[in-house]
Amino acid sequence: MPAASNDRRIDYIEFVVADILRARTFYEKAFGWKMTDYGPDYCAFADGRLEGGFTTIGTMSPGGPLVVLYADDLAGSE
């Protein structure tokens, strides 16, 4: 059976930002992402393939964003 189109790909990514409006403005202009606001602390984005969001809740750290990976067979992918 062929692998699903989203198998072993980034499924979702979330960035902790200091200023949602500033991040939203930058990414809308830079990549054309479509935004959906969910209150003052969260804004989701979508580009037709990848989805994610910006939040002010959490700590910005050198570890980078939260990245969720998708795999049809997680054990096999490990």
mmCIF file of N, CA, C and O in Angstrom:
data_model
loop_
_atom_site.group_PDB
_atom_site.id
_atom_site.type_symbol
_atom_site.label_atom_id
_atom_site.label_comp_id
_atom_site.label_asym_id
_atom_site.label_seq_id
_atom_site.Cartn_x
_atom_site.Cartn_y
_atom_site.Cartn_z
ATOM 1 N N MET A 1 0.852 -1.178 0.000
ATOM 2 C CA MET A 1 0.000 0.000 0.000
ATOM 3 C C MET A 1 0.897 1.240 0.000
ATOM 4 O O MET A 1 1.830 1.337 0.789
ATOM 5 N N PRO A 2 0.674 2.219 -0.861
ATOM 6 C CA PRO A 2 1.500 3.420 -0.887
ATOM 7 C C PRO A 2 1.313 4.254 0.375
ATOM 8 O O PRO A 2 0.254 4.252 0.988
ATOM 9 N N ALA A 3 2.385 4.950 0.755
ATOM 10 C CA ALA A 3 2.349 5.807 1.948
ATOM 11 C C ALA A 3 1.382 6.969 1.733
ATOM 12 O O ALA A 3 1.222 7.475 0.622
ATOM 13 N N ALA A 4 0.722 7.373 2.812
ATOM 14 C CA ALA A 4 -0.171 8.536 2.744
ATOM 15 C C ALA A 4 0.647 9.783 2.438
ATOM 16 O O ALA A 4 1.835 9.851 2.739
ATOM 17 N N SER A 5 0.006 10.777 1.868
ATOM 18 C CA SER A 5 0.728 11.992 1.464
ATOM 19 C C SER A 5 1.321 12.736 2.657
ATOM 20 O O SER A 5 2.256 13.492 2.499
ATOM 21 N N ASN A 6 0.789 12.521 3.866
ATOM 22 C CA ASN A 6 1.339 13.216 5.019
ATOM 23 C C ASN A 6 2.207 12.303 5.883
ATOM 24 O O ASN A 6 2.640 12.700 6.953
ATOM 25 N N ASP A 7 2.491 11.087 5.431
ATOM 26 C CA ASP A 7 3.313 10.155 6.198
ATOM 27 C C ASP A 7 4.737 10.678 6.336
ATOM 28 O O ASP A 7 5.355 11.094 5.355
ATOM 29 N N ARG A 8 5.235 10.660 7.566
ATOM 30 C CA ARG A 8 6.602 11.088 7.904
ATOM 31 C C ARG A 8 6.877 12.531 7.500
ATOM 32 O O ARG A 8 7.903 12.848 6.916
ATOM 33 N N ARG A 9 5.920 13.378 7.829
ATOM 34 C CA ARG A 9 6.056 14.807 7.553
ATOM 35 C C ARG A 9 5.688 15.614 8.784
ATOM 36 O O ARG A 9 5.030 15.123 9.690
ATOM 37 N N ILE A 10 6.070 16.889 8.757
ATOM 38 C CA ILE A 10 5.636 17.800 9.811
ATOM 39 C C ILE A 10 4.139 17.998 9.648
ATOM 40 O O ILE A 10 3.660 18.338 8.576
ATOM 41 N N ASP A 11 3.394 17.753 10.724
ATOM 42 C CA ASP A 11 1.938 17.845 10.696
ATOM 43 C C ASP A 11 1.454 19.175 11.266
ATOM 44 O O ASP A 11 0.403 19.677 10.875
ATOM 45 N N TYR A 12 2.214 19.726 12.202
ATOM 46 C CA TYR A 12 1.785 20.944 12.902
ATOM 47 C C TYR A 12 3.020 21.557 13.538
ATOM 48 O O TYR A 12 3.923 20.844 13.978
ATOM 49 N N ILE A 13 3.075 22.877 13.586
ATOM 50 C CA ILE A 13 4.193 23.570 14.221
ATOM 51 C C ILE A 13 3.652 24.772 14.987
ATOM 52 O O ILE A 13 2.761 25.462 14.502
ATOM 53 N N GLU A 14 4.153 24.962 16.197
ATOM 54 C CA GLU A 14 3.670 26.065 17.030
ATOM 55 C C GLU A 14 4.850 26.876 17.544
ATOM 56 O O GLU A 14 5.806 26.324 18.088
ATOM 57 N N PHE A 15 4.761 28.187 17.370
ATOM 58 C CA PHE A 15 5.807 29.104 17.794
ATOM 59 C C PHE A 15 5.341 29.907 19.000
ATOM 60 O O PHE A 15 4.227 30.436 18.992
ATOM 61 N N VAL A 16 6.196 30.034 20.012
ATOM 62 C CA VAL A 16 5.931 30.952 21.110
ATOM 63 C C VAL A 16 6.531 32.293 20.692
ATOM 64 O O VAL A 16 7.708 32.374 20.320
ATOM 65 N N VAL A 17 5.707 33.336 20.716
ATOM 66 C CA VAL A 17 6.138 34.670 20.280
ATOM 67 C C VAL A 17 5.805 35.700 21.356
ATOM 68 O O VAL A 17 4.911 35.491 22.171
ATOM 69 N N ALA A 18 6.514 36.804 21.338
ATOM 70 C CA ALA A 18 6.241 37.885 22.280
ATOM 71 C C ALA A 18 5.064 38.739 21.821
ATOM 72 O O ALA A 18 4.331 39.288 22.636
ATOM 73 N N ASP A 19 4.876 38.832 20.504
ATOM 74 C CA ASP A 19 3.858 39.722 19.942
ATOM 75 C C ASP A 19 3.171 39.020 18.769
ATOM 76 O O ASP A 19 3.743 38.911 17.684
ATOM 77 N N ILE A 20 1.955 38.542 19.002
ATOM 78 C CA ILE A 20 1.238 37.799 17.962
ATOM 79 C C ILE A 20 0.981 38.665 16.729
ATOM 80 O O ILE A 20 1.151 38.212 15.602
ATOM 81 N N LEU A 21 0.572 39.898 16.915
ATOM 82 C CA LEU A 21 0.282 40.755 15.759
ATOM 83 C C LEU A 21 1.522 40.941 14.894
ATOM 84 O O LEU A 21 1.449 40.870 13.665
ATOM 85 N N ARG A 22 2.650 41.139 15.520
ATOM 86 C CA ARG A 22 3.895 41.324 14.762
ATOM 87 C C ARG A 22 4.257 40.049 13.998
ATOM 88 O O ARG A 22 4.621 40.097 12.822
ATOM 89 N N ALA A 23 4.158 38.886 14.663
ATOM 90 C CA ALA A 23 4.459 37.618 14.001
ATOM 91 C C ALA A 23 3.476 37.367 12.867
ATOM 92 O O ALA A 23 3.868 36.979 11.765
ATOM 93 N N ARG A 24 2.199 37.587 13.146
ATOM 94 C CA ARG A 24 1.158 37.382 12.135
ATOM 95 C C ARG A 24 1.431 38.222 10.895
ATOM 96 O O ARG A 24 1.392 37.733 9.770
ATOM 97 N N THR A 25 1.714 39.493 11.089
ATOM 98 C CA THR A 25 1.972 40.411 9.980
ATOM 99 C C THR A 25 3.165 39.949 9.152
ATOM 100 O O THR A 25 3.111 39.923 7.919
ATOM 101 N N PHE A 26 4.249 39.565 9.838
ATOM 102 C CA PHE A 26 5.444 39.118 9.122
ATOM 103 C C PHE A 26 5.156 37.881 8.266
ATOM 104 O O PHE A 26 5.467 37.853 7.075
ATOM 105 N N TYR A 27 4.565 36.838 8.862
ATOM 106 C CA TYR A 27 4.354 35.583 8.141
ATOM 107 C C TYR A 27 3.280 35.689 7.058
ATOM 108 O O TYR A 27 3.368 35.020 6.031
ATOM 109 N N GLU A 28 2.287 36.529 7.260
ATOM 110 C CA GLU A 28 1.301 36.764 6.197
ATOM 111 C C GLU A 28 1.980 37.355 4.969
ATOM 112 O O GLU A 28 1.738 36.924 3.845
ATOM 113 N N LYS A 29 2.843 38.357 5.203
ATOM 114 C CA LYS A 29 3.536 39.001 4.081
ATOM 115 C C LYS A 29 4.592 38.095 3.464
ATOM 116 O O LYS A 29 4.731 38.028 2.249
ATOM 117 N N ALA A 30 5.363 37.404 4.299
ATOM 118 C CA ALA A 30 6.478 36.592 3.810
ATOM 119 C C ALA A 30 6.020 35.331 3.069
ATOM 120 O O ALA A 30 6.599 34.958 2.048
ATOM 121 N N PHE A 31 4.974 34.657 3.587
ATOM 122 C CA PHE A 31 4.584 33.365 3.031
ATOM 123 C C PHE A 31 3.143 33.287 2.553
ATOM 124 O O PHE A 31 2.726 32.261 2.017
ATOM 125 N N GLY A 32 2.358 34.331 2.766
ATOM 126 C CA GLY A 32 0.964 34.309 2.339
ATOM 127 C C GLY A 32 0.081 33.401 3.179
ATOM 128 O O GLY A 32 -0.969 32.966 2.724
ATOM 129 N N TRP A 33 0.521 33.083 4.408
ATOM 130 C CA TRP A 33 -0.255 32.204 5.271
ATOM 131 C C TRP A 33 -1.593 32.833 5.617
ATOM 132 O O TRP A 33 -1.691 34.038 5.840
ATOM 133 N N LYS A 34 -2.636 32.028 5.678
ATOM 134 C CA LYS A 34 -3.965 32.468 6.102
ATOM 135 C C LYS A 34 -4.054 32.318 7.615
ATOM 136 O O LYS A 34 -3.680 31.278 8.163
ATOM 137 N N MET A 35 -4.546 33.347 8.293
ATOM 138 C CA MET A 35 -4.570 33.370 9.751
ATOM 139 C C MET A 35 -5.993 33.293 10.307
ATOM 140 O O MET A 35 -6.938 33.799 9.701
ATOM 141 N N THR A 36 -6.115 32.663 11.482
ATOM 142 C CA THR A 36 -7.366 32.608 12.225
ATOM 143 C C THR A 36 -7.057 32.931 13.677
ATOM 144 O O THR A 36 -6.247 32.225 14.306
ATOM 145 N N ASP A 37 -7.662 33.992 14.194
ATOM 146 C CA ASP A 37 -7.433 34.384 15.585
ATOM 147 C C ASP A 37 -8.326 33.586 16.522
ATOM 148 O O ASP A 37 -9.508 33.379 16.253
ATOM 149 N N TYR A 38 -7.748 33.169 17.646
ATOM 150 C CA TYR A 38 -8.480 32.462 18.695
ATOM 151 C C TYR A 38 -8.255 33.167 20.031
ATOM 152 O O TYR A 38 -7.836 32.561 21.004
ATOM 153 N N GLY A 39 -8.492 34.451 20.064
ATOM 154 C CA GLY A 39 -8.288 35.226 21.286
ATOM 155 C C GLY A 39 -6.937 35.904 21.287
ATOM 156 O O GLY A 39 -6.163 35.811 20.329
ATOM 157 N N PRO A 40 -6.625 36.592 22.385
ATOM 158 C CA PRO A 40 -5.402 37.391 22.432
ATOM 159 C C PRO A 40 -4.116 36.574 22.560
ATOM 160 O O PRO A 40 -3.032 37.101 22.327
ATOM 161 N N ASP A 41 -4.228 35.280 22.906
ATOM 162 C CA ASP A 41 -3.038 34.479 23.163
ATOM 163 C C ASP A 41 -2.718 33.436 22.104
ATOM 164 O O ASP A 41 -1.747 32.696 22.234
ATOM 165 N N TYR A 42 -3.552 33.343 21.031
ATOM 166 C CA TYR A 42 -3.305 32.304 20.036
ATOM 167 C C TYR A 42 -3.838 32.726 18.672
ATOM 168 O O TYR A 42 -4.941 33.245 18.554
ATOM 169 N N CYS A 43 -3.039 32.443 17.649
ATOM 170 C CA CYS A 43 -3.429 32.683 16.265
ATOM 171 C C CYS A 43 -2.945 31.487 15.447
ATOM 172 O O CYS A 43 -1.775 31.108 15.522
ATOM 173 N N ALA A 44 -3.855 30.863 14.709
ATOM 174 C CA ALA A 44 -3.506 29.708 13.873
ATOM 175 C C ALA A 44 -3.163 30.169 12.464
ATOM 176 O O ALA A 44 -3.633 31.204 12.005
ATOM 177 N N PHE A 45 -2.338 29.377 11.786
ATOM 178 C CA PHE A 45 -2.034 29.656 10.384
ATOM 179 C C PHE A 45 -2.175 28.395 9.560
ATOM 180 O O PHE A 45 -2.091 27.283 10.062
ATOM 181 N N ALA A 46 -2.405 28.588 8.278
ATOM 182 C CA ALA A 46 -2.480 27.466 7.331
ATOM 183 C C ALA A 46 -1.992 27.957 5.973
ATOM 184 O O ALA A 46 -2.223 29.102 5.607
ATOM 185 N N ASP A 47 -1.302 27.067 5.265
ATOM 186 C CA ASP A 47 -0.834 27.426 3.923
ATOM 187 C C ASP A 47 -1.359 26.476 2.859
ATOM 188 O O ASP A 47 -0.882 26.473 1.736
ATOM 189 N N GLY A 48 -2.330 25.626 3.227
ATOM 190 C CA GLY A 48 -2.859 24.659 2.290
ATOM 191 C C GLY A 48 -2.270 23.282 2.486
ATOM 192 O O GLY A 48 -2.828 22.285 2.048
ATOM 193 N N ARG A 49 -1.127 23.176 3.137
ATOM 194 C CA ARG A 49 -0.503 21.892 3.448
ATOM 195 C C ARG A 49 -0.133 21.822 4.922
ATOM 196 O O ARG A 49 -0.476 20.896 5.617
ATOM 197 N N LEU A 50 0.554 22.821 5.407
ATOM 198 C CA LEU A 50 1.024 22.868 6.791
ATOM 199 C C LEU A 50 0.102 23.750 7.622
ATOM 200 O O LEU A 50 -0.362 24.781 7.141
ATOM 201 N N GLU A 51 -0.156 23.321 8.863
ATOM 202 C CA GLU A 51 -0.917 24.132 9.802
ATOM 203 C C GLU A 51 -0.100 24.310 11.059
ATOM 204 O O GLU A 51 0.763 23.496 11.376
ATOM 205 N N GLY A 52 -0.379 25.382 11.774
ATOM 206 C CA GLY A 52 0.330 25.647 13.016
ATOM 207 C C GLY A 52 -0.246 26.853 13.694
ATOM 208 O O GLY A 52 -1.373 27.271 13.403
ATOM 209 N N GLY A 53 0.550 27.434 14.577
ATOM 210 C CA GLY A 53 0.047 28.595 15.285
ATOM 211 C C GLY A 53 1.128 29.369 16.006
ATOM 212 O O GLY A 53 2.275 28.938 16.103
ATOM 213 N N PHE A 54 0.705 30.514 16.497
ATOM 214 C CA PHE A 54 1.540 31.383 17.320
ATOM 215 C C PHE A 54 0.842 31.546 18.657
ATOM 216 O O PHE A 54 -0.368 31.750 18.701
ATOM 217 N N THR A 55 1.601 31.465 19.743
ATOM 218 C CA THR A 55 1.037 31.659 21.064
ATOM 219 C C THR A 55 1.957 32.536 21.898
ATOM 220 O O THR A 55 3.168 32.554 21.671
ATOM 221 N N THR A 56 1.370 33.250 22.832
ATOM 222 C CA THR A 56 2.168 34.021 23.779
ATOM 223 C C THR A 56 2.275 33.277 25.103
ATOM 224 O O THR A 56 2.920 33.749 26.018
ATOM 225 N N ILE A 57 1.632 32.110 25.189
ATOM 226 C CA ILE A 57 1.668 31.314 26.414
ATOM 227 C C ILE A 57 2.835 30.344 26.325
ATOM 228 O O ILE A 57 2.938 29.565 25.381
ATOM 229 N N GLY A 58 3.714 30.397 27.294
ATOM 230 C CA GLY A 58 4.891 29.538 27.292
ATOM 231 C C GLY A 58 6.142 30.380 27.361
ATOM 232 O O GLY A 58 6.087 31.602 27.508
ATOM 233 N N THR A 59 7.245 29.741 27.219
ATOM 234 C CA THR A 59 8.538 30.408 27.330
ATOM 235 C C THR A 59 9.295 30.268 26.024
ATOM 236 O O THR A 59 9.468 29.147 25.537
ATOM 237 N N MET A 60 9.729 31.386 25.470
ATOM 238 C CA MET A 60 10.583 31.313 24.295
ATOM 239 C C MET A 60 11.911 30.732 24.756
ATOM 240 O O MET A 60 12.471 31.176 25.753
ATOM 241 N N SER A 61 12.381 29.722 24.059
ATOM 242 C CA SER A 61 13.608 29.065 24.495
ATOM 243 C C SER A 61 14.479 28.710 23.302
ATOM 244 O O SER A 61 14.001 28.658 22.174
ATOM 245 N N PRO A 62 15.749 28.430 23.579
ATOM 246 C CA PRO A 62 16.644 28.037 22.497
ATOM 247 C C PRO A 62 16.237 26.727 21.832
ATOM 248 O O PRO A 62 16.712 26.404 20.773
ATOM 249 N N GLY A 63 15.329 25.958 22.458
ATOM 250 C CA GLY A 63 14.894 24.689 21.895
ATOM 251 C C GLY A 63 14.058 24.844 20.641
ATOM 252 O O GLY A 63 13.868 23.896 19.898
ATOM 253 N N GLY A 64 13.525 26.038 20.393
ATOM 254 C CA GLY A 64 12.766 26.276 19.183
ATOM 255 C C GLY A 64 11.289 25.964 19.328
ATOM 256 O O GLY A 64 10.768 25.812 20.425
ATOM 257 N N PRO A 65 10.590 25.859 18.214
ATOM 258 C CA PRO A 65 9.142 25.662 18.221
ATOM 259 C C PRO A 65 8.748 24.225 18.569
ATOM 260 O O PRO A 65 9.567 23.309 18.527
ATOM 261 N N LEU A 66 7.461 24.051 18.873
ATOM 262 C CA LEU A 66 6.879 22.723 19.039
ATOM 263 C C LEU A 66 6.596 22.188 17.645
ATOM 264 O O LEU A 66 5.890 22.823 16.865
ATOM 265 N N VAL A 67 7.166 21.043 17.314
ATOM 266 C CA VAL A 67 6.971 20.431 16.006
ATOM 267 C C VAL A 67 6.318 19.066 16.206
ATOM 268 O O VAL A 67 6.851 18.229 16.938
ATOM 269 N N VAL A 68 5.162 18.863 15.573
ATOM 270 C CA VAL A 68 4.457 17.589 15.653
ATOM 271 C C VAL A 68 4.663 16.860 14.331
ATOM 272 O O VAL A 68 4.337 17.391 13.270
ATOM 273 N N LEU A 69 5.222 15.665 14.425
ATOM 274 C CA LEU A 69 5.471 14.856 13.243
ATOM 275 C C LEU A 69 4.378 13.811 13.105
ATOM 276 O O LEU A 69 3.875 13.293 14.099
ATOM 277 N N TYR A 70 4.015 13.476 11.880
ATOM 278 C CA TYR A 70 3.005 12.456 11.608
ATOM 279 C C TYR A 70 3.670 11.264 10.942
ATOM 280 O O TYR A 70 4.512 11.426 10.055
ATOM 281 N N ALA A 71 3.274 10.082 11.370
ATOM 282 C CA ALA A 71 3.745 8.857 10.702
ATOM 283 C C ALA A 71 2.612 7.838 10.719
ATOM 284 O O ALA A 71 1.968 7.652 11.754
ATOM 285 N N ASP A 72 2.375 7.190 9.609
ATOM 286 C CA ASP A 72 1.392 6.110 9.559
ATOM 287 C C ASP A 72 1.802 4.973 10.486
ATOM 288 O O ASP A 72 0.974 4.352 11.134
ATOM 289 N N ASP A 73 3.093 4.684 10.548
ATOM 290 C CA ASP A 73 3.625 3.613 11.375
ATOM 291 C C ASP A 73 4.731 4.204 12.241
ATOM 292 O O ASP A 73 5.896 4.249 11.848
ATOM 293 N N LEU A 74 4.375 4.658 13.449
ATOM 294 C CA LEU A 74 5.322 5.339 14.316
ATOM 295 C C LEU A 74 6.488 4.425 14.694
ATOM 296 O O LEU A 74 7.648 4.819 14.612
ATOM 297 N N ALA A 75 6.196 3.212 15.091
ATOM 298 C CA ALA A 75 7.253 2.278 15.483
ATOM 299 C C ALA A 75 8.224 2.023 14.317
ATOM 300 O O ALA A 75 9.437 2.005 14.494
ATOM 301 N N GLY A 76 7.680 1.836 13.140
ATOM 302 C CA GLY A 76 8.512 1.613 11.969
ATOM 303 C C GLY A 76 9.345 2.831 11.596
ATOM 304 O O GLY A 76 10.461 2.708 11.106
ATOM 305 N N SER A 77 8.810 4.007 11.845
ATOM 306 C CA SER A 77 9.526 5.239 11.528
ATOM 307 C C SER A 77 10.667 5.508 12.489
ATOM 308 O O SER A 77 11.658 6.129 12.140
ATOM 309 N N GLU A 78 10.500 5.031 13.743
ATOM 310 C CA GLU A 78 11.563 5.211 14.729
ATOM 311 C C GLU A 78 12.809 4.466 14.291
ATOM 312 O O GLU A 78 13.903 4.829 14.449
#
